Coordinates of C-alpha atoms in Angstrom, one line a residue:
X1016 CA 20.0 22.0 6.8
X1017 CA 20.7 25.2 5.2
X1018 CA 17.1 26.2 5.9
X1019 CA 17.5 25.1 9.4
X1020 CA 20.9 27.6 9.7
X1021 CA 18.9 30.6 8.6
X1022 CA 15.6 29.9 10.8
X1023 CA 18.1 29.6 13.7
X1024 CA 21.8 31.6 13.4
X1025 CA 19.9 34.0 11.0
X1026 CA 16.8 34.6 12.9
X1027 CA 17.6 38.8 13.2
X1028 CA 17.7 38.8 9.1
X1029 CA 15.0 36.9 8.4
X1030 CA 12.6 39.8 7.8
X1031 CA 15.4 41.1 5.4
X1032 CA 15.9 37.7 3.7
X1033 CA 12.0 37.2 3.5
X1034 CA 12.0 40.9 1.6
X1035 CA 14.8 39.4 -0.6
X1036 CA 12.7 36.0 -1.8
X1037 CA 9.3 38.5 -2.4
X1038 CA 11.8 40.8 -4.7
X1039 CA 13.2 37.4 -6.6
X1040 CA 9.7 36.1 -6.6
X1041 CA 8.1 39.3 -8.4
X1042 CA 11.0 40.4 -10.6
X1043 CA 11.9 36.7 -11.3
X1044 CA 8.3 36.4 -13.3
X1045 CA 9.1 38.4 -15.5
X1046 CA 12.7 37.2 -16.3
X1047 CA 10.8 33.8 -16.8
X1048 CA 8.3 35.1 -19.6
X1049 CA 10.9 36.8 -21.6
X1050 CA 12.0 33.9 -23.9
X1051 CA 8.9 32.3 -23.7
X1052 CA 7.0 35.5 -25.5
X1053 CA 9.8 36.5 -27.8
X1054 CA 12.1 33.4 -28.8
X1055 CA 9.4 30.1 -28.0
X1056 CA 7.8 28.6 -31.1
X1057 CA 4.0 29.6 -31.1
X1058 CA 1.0 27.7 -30.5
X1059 CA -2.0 28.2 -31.9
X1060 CA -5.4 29.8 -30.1
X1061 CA -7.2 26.7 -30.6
X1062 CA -4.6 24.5 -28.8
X1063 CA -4.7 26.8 -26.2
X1064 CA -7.7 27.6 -25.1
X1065 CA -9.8 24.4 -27.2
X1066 CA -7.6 21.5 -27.7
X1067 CA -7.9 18.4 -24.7
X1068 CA -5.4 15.9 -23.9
X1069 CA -6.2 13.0 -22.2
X1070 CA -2.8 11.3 -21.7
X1071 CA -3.7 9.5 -18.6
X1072 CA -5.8 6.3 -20.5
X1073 CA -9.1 6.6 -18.2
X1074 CA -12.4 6.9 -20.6
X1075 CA -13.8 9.8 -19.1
X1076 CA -12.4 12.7 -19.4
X1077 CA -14.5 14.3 -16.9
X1078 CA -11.9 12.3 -14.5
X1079 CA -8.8 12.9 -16.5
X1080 CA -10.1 16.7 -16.2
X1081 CA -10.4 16.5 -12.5
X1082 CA -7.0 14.4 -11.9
X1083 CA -5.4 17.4 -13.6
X1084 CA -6.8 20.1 -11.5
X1085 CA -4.6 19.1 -9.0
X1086 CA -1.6 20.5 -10.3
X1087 CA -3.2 24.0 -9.7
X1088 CA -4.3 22.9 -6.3
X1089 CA -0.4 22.2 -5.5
X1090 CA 0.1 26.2 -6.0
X1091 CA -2.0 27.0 -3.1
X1092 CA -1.1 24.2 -0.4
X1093 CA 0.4 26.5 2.1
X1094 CA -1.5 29.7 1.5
X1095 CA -2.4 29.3 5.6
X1096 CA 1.6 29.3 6.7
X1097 CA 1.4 33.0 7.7
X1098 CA -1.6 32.3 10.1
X1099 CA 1.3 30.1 12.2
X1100 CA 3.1 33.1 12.3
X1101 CA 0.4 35.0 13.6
X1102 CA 1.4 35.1 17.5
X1103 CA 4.5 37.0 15.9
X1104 CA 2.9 39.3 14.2
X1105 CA 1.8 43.3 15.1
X1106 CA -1.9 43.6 14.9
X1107 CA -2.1 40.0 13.8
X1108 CA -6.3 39.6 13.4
X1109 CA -6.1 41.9 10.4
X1110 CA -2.9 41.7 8.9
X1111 CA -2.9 37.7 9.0
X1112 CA -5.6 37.7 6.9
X1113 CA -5.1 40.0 4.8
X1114 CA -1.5 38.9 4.0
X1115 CA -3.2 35.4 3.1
X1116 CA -5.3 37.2 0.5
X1117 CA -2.6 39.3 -0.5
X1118 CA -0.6 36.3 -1.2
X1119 CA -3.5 34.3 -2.8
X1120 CA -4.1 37.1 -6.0
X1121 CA -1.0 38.2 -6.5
X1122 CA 0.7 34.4 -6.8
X1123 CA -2.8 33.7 -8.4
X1124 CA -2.1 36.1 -11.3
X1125 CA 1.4 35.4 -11.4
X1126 CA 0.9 31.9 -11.9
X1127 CA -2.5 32.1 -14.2
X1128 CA 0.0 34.2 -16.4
X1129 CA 3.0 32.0 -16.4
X1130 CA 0.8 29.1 -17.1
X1131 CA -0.7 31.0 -20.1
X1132 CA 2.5 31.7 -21.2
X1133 CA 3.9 28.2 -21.3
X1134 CA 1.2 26.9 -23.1
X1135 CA 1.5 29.3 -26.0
X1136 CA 5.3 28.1 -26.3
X1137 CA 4.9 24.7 -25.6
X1138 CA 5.7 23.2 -29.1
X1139 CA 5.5 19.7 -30.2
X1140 CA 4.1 18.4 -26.9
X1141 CA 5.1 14.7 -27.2
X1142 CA 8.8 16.3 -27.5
X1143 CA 8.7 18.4 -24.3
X1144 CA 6.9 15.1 -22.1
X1145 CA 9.4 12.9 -23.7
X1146 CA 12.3 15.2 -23.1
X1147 CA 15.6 13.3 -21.4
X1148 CA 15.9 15.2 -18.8
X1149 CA 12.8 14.1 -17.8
X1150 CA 11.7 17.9 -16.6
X1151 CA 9.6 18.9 -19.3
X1152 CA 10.3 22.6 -18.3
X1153 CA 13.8 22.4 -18.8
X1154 CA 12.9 21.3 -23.0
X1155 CA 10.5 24.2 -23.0
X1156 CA 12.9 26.9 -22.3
X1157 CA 16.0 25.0 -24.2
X1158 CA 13.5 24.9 -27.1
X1159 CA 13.4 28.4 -27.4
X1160 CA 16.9 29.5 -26.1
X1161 CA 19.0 26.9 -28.0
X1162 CA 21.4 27.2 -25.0
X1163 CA 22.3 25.3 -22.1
X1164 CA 23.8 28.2 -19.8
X1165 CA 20.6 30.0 -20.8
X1166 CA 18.3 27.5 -19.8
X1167 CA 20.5 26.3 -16.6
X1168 CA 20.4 30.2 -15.6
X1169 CA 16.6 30.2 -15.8
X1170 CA 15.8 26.8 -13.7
X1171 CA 18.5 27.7 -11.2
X1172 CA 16.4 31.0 -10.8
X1173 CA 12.9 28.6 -10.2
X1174 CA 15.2 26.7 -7.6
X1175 CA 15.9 30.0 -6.2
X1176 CA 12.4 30.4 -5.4
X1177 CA 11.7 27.1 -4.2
X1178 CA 15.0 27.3 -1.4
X1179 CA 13.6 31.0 -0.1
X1180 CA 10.2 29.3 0.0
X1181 CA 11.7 26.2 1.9
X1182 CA 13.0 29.2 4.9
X1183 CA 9.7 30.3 5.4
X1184 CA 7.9 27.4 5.0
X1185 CA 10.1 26.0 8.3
X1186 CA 9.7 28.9 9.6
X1187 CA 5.9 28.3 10.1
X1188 CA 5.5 24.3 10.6
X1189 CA 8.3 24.7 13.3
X1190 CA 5.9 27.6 14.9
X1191 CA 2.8 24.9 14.4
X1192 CA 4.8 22.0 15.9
X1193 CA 5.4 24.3 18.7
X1194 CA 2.0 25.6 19.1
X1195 CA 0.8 21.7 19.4
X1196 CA 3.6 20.9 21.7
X1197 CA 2.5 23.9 23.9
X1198 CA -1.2 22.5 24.1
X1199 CA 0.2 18.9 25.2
X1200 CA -0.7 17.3 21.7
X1201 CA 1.7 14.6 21.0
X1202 CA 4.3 12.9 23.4
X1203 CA 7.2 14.7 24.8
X1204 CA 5.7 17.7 24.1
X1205 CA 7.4 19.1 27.3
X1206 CA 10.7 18.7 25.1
X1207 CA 9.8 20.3 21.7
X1208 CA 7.5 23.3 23.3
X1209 CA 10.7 25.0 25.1
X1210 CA 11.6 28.3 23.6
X1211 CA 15.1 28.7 23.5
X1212 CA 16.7 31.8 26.0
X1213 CA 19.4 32.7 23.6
X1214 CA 17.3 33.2 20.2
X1215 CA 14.1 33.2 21.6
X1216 CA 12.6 31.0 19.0
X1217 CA 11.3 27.3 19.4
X1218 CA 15.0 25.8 18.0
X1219 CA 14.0 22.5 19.1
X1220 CA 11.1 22.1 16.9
X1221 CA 12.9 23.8 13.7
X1222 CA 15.3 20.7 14.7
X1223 CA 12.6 18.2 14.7
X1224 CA 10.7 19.2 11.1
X1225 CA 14.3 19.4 9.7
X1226 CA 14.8 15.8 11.0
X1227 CA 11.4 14.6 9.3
X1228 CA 12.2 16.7 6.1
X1229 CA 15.7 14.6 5.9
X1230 CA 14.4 11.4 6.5
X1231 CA 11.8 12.3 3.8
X1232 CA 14.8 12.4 1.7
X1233 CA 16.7 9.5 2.7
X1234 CA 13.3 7.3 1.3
X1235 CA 13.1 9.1 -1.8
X1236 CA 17.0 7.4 -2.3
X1237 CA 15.4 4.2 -1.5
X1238 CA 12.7 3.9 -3.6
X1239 CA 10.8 6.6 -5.5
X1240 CA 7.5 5.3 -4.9
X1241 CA 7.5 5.1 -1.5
X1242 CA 8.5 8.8 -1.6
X1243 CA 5.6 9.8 -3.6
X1244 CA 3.2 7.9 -1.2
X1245 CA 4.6 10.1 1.7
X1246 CA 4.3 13.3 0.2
X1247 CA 0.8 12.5 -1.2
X1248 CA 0.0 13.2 2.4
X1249 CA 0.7 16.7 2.4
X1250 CA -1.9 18.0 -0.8
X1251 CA -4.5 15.6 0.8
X1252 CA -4.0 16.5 4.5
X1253 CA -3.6 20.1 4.3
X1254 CA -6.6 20.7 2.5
X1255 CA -8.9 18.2 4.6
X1256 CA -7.5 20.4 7.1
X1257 CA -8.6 23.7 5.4
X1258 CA -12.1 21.9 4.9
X1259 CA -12.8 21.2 8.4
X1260 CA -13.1 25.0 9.6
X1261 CA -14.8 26.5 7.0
X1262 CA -17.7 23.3 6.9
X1263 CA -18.1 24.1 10.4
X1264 CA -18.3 27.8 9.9
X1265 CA -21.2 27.2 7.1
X1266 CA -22.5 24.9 9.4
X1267 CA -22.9 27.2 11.9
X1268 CA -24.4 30.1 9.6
X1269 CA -26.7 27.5 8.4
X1270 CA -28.3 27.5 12.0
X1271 CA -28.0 30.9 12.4
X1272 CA -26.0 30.5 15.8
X1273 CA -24.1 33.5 16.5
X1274 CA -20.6 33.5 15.5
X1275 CA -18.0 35.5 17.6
X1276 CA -16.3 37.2 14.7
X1277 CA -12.8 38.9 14.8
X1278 CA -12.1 42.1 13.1
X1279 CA -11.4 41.0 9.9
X1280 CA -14.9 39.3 8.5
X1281 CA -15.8 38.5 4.8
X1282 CA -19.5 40.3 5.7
X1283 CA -23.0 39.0 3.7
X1284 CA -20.5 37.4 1.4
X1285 CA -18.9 34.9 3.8
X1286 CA -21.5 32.8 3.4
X1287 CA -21.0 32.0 0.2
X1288 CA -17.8 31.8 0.1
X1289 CA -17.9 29.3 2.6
X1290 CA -20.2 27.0 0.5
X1291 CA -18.2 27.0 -2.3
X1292 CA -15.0 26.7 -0.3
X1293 CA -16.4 23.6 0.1
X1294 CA -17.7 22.1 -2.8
X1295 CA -14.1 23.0 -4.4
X1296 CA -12.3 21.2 -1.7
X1297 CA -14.5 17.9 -1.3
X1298 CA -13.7 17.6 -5.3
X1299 CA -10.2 18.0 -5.1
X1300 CA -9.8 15.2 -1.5
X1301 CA -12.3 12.7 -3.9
X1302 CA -9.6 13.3 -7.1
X1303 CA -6.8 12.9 -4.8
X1304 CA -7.2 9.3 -4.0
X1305 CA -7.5 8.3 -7.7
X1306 CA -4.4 7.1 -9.7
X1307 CA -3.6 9.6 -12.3
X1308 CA -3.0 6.6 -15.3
X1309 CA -4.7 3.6 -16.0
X1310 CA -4.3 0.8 -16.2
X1311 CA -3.3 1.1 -12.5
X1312 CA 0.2 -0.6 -11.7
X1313 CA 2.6 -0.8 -8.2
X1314 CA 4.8 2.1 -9.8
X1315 CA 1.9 4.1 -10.6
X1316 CA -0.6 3.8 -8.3
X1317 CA -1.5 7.0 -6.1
X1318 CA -1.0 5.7 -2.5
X1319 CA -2.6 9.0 -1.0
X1320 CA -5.8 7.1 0.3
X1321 CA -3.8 4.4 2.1
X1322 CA -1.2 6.7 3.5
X1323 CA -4.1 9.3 4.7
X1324 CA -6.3 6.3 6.5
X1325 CA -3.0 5.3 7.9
X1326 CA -2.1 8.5 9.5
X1327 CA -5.9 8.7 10.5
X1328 CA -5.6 5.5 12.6
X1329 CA -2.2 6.5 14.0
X1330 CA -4.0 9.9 15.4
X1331 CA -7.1 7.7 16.9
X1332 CA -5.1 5.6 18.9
X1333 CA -3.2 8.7 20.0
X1334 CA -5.8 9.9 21.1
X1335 CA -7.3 7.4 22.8
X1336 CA -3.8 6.7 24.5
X1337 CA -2.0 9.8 25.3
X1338 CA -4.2 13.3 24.0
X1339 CA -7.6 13.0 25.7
X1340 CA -5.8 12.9 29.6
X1341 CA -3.6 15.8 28.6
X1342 CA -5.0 18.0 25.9
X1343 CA -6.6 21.4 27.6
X1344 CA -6.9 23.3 24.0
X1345 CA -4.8 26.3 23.4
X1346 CA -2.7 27.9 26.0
X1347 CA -3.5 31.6 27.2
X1348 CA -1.4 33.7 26.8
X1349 CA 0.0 35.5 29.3
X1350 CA 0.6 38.8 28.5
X1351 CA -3.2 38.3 26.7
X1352 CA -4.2 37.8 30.1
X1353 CA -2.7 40.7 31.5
X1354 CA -4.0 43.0 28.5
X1355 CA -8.0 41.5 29.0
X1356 CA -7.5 42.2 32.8
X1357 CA -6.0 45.9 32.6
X1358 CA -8.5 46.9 29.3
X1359 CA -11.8 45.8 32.0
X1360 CA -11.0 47.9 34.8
X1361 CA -9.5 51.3 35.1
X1362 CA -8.4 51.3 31.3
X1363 CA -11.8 50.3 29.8
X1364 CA -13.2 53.4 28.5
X1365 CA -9.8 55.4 28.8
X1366 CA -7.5 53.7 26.4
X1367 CA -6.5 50.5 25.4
X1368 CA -2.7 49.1 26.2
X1369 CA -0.6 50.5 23.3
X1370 CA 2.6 48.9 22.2
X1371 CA 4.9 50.7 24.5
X1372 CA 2.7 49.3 27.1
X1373 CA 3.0 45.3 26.3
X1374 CA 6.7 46.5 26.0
X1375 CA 7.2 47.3 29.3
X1376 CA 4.9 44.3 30.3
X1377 CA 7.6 42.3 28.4
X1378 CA 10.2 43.8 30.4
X1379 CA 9.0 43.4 33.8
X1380 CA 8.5 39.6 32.8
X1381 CA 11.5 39.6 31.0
X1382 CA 14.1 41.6 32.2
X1383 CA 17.6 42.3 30.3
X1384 CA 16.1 40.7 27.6
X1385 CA 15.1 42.3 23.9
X1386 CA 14.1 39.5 21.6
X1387 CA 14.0 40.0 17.7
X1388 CA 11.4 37.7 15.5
X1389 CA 10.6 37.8 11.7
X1390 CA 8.4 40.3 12.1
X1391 CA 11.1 42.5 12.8
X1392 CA 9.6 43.4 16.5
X1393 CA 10.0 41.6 19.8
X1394 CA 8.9 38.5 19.2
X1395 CA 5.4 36.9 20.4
X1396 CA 6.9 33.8 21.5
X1397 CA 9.2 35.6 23.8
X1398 CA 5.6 36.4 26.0
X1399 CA 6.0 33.0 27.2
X1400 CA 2.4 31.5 27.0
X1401 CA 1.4 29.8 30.2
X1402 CA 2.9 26.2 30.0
X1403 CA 6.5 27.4 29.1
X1404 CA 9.6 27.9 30.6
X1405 CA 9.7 31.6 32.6
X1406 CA 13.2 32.8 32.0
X1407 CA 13.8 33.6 35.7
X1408 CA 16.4 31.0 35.9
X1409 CA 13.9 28.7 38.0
X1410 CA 13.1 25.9 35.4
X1411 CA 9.8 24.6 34.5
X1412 CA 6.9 25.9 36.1
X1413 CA 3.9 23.9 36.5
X1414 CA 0.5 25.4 35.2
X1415 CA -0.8 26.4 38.4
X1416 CA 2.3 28.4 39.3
X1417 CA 2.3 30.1 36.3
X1418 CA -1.4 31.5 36.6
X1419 CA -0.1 32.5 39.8
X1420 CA 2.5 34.3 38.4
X1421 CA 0.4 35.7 36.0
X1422 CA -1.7 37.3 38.4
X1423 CA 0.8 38.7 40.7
X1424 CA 2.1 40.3 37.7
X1425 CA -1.3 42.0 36.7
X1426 CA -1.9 43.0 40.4
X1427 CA 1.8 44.8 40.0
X1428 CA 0.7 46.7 36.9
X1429 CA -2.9 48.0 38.5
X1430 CA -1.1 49.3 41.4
X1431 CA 1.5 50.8 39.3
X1432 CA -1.5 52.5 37.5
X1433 CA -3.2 53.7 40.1
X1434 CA 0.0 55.0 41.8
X1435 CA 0.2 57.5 38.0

């Protein structure tokens, strides 16, 4: 809820709120290794880098190996949240991308090292798993502070960082829910794609994933294990949805089809990359499904499989019922429209629209009004792509009338060029 408050009342601060959580998250690292290097008992190298555990009971440890690569692979899920942001982002076909790998080496490092770190000042490790508290990172710092407001002072900074991630990470599933409500993916998508006139933002849909998000927690009351099995979904789901992209990019390369790139392009390498993309994320979806501990009981078993062929069905029979007679793909935009248009007649070869010109495109569309968004610039979503509401005070449009509109508008603008 409080997450919800800040996407919505506190939409003009966000950018400042976002700095905030990226100053917390750096400086915070370092608060966090302090009493593990200097007041943790030490480890030895050989534990370290040599020793294996294989607490889970299966024979192989090959597969106990594999089943515990997944706790790494938790760091990452999310890594494509700022791509949902992109239609509110300045420049976004560069700096979308290279925020993602920004984010990826930085938190890669950061976490590499912390993870180091622990492990050197782990200590008796059947003490820390069997700790009653039942967070063995809690007994890791209390083992080398020896005090409680020490140790509460430290977790309530990692919960810190978990509540600023929780604002963004709204932030960019209520942008996606929007996005497929737009394109006419699931029902009532009419209701969940309006863009609010006050805030400009898509406050329905931050209302809907807030919903979920509750009820998520309402069944975690009920029964822990029916919990688990809904939030398997997510490590399993996000990166089957990471794989499907990037297959079909190598794919592609592999028949040496052309491939419209972007501006931002990983060159002779990409190829490569792709492949290995991959073969990393086909192992992780085949060690998802197993149960981490055998023998394999109702508490412990990993319901991700059932939960993920679930959800698959419930999509197919979606599909078949409601999205083939109403999905078109994505929405043009208008204003992209308008900028296509003007950059392929008297403007091609001149200049291209600059900022100040989508600005006054924004204001003929939009007059009176001067949105904010998270990028800390009038907001994307306040272009109104085709399919949503025109704030002229005249309801919903229907998709014809809005090309229409669209058009009229463009006319407007070459006359108004010609006339300077």
């Amino acid at each position: 809820m409080v997450a919800a408050l800040v996407n919505i009342l506190g939409i003009k601060f966000f950018p400042h709120i976002e700095t905030l959580a990226f100053i917390h998250h750096v400086s915070f690292f370092f608060v966090f290794l302090v009493p593990l290097v200097y007041l943790s008992p030490r480890s030895t190298t050989s534990f370290v880098f040599a020793n294996f555990e294989n607490a889970g009971g299966w024979r192989s440890n090959g597969v106990s190996w594999g089943i515990g690569i997944l706790a790494s692979a938790w760091a990452f899920v999310g890594i494509d949240g700022t791509s949902h942001m992109s239609e509110e982002v300045k420049n976004s076909e560069n700096v979308v991308p290279q925020s993602m790998m920004i984010a990826f080496f930085i938190s890669g490092a950061m976490a590499f090292g912390a993870s180091i770190a622990i492990l050197f000042s782990v200590g008796d490790l059947n003490t820390i798993l069997r700790t009653s508290t039942n967070y063995p990172i809690i007994e890791v710092f209390y083992t080398a502070t020896q005090s409680k407001a020490a140790t509460t002072a430290i977790i309530s900074g990692l919960m810190l960082t978990s509540v600023f991630s929780t604002f963004g990470l709204l932030a960019s599933a209520s942008r996606l829910t929007w996005a497929l409500a737009r394109d006419n993916t699931f029902p009532f998508s009419n209701y969940f794609k309006h863009v609010d006139q006050g805030y400009l933002i898509p406050v329905r849909s931050i209302l809907l994933i807030t919903f979920v998000a509750g009820l998520l927690g309402l069944i975690n009351i009920w029964s822990t294990t029916a919990f688990h099995a809904m939030t398997s979904l997510s490590l399993i789901g996000q990166y089957t949805s990471y794989l499907l992209p990037i297959m079909f990019m190598a794919v592609r390369r592999m028949g040496r089809k052309h491939v419209p790139y972007g501006p931002f392009k990983l060159g002779r390498y990409g190829f490569f990359i792709n492949v290995v993309s991959v073969v990393y994320t086909l192992t992780l979806v085949i060690f998802m499904v197993l149960p981490p501990y055998q023998p394999v009981t109702a508490k412990n078993m990993n319901y991700a499989g059932v939960v993920y062929g679930t959800v698959l069905l419930c999509i197919i029979a979606m599909w078949i019922t409601h999205g083939r007679r109403v999905y078109e793909g994505p929405v043009k935009e208008v204003t992209d429209r308008m900028h296509n248009e003007a950059a392929g007649s008297e403007v091609r070869g001149k200049r291209r629209l600059n900022h100040e010109d989508k600005a006054r495109h924004m204001r003929v569309l939009f007059p009176g009004k001067r949105p904010h968004s998270i990028a800390g610039r009038p907001s994307a979503l306040s272009k109104r792509p085709i399919g949503l509401p025109q704030p002229v005070d005249k309801g919903h449009r229907d998709l014809t009338t809005q090309i229409a509109f669209a058009k009229a508008k463009i006319q407007n603008e070459k006359l108004s060029a010609r006339q300077l």
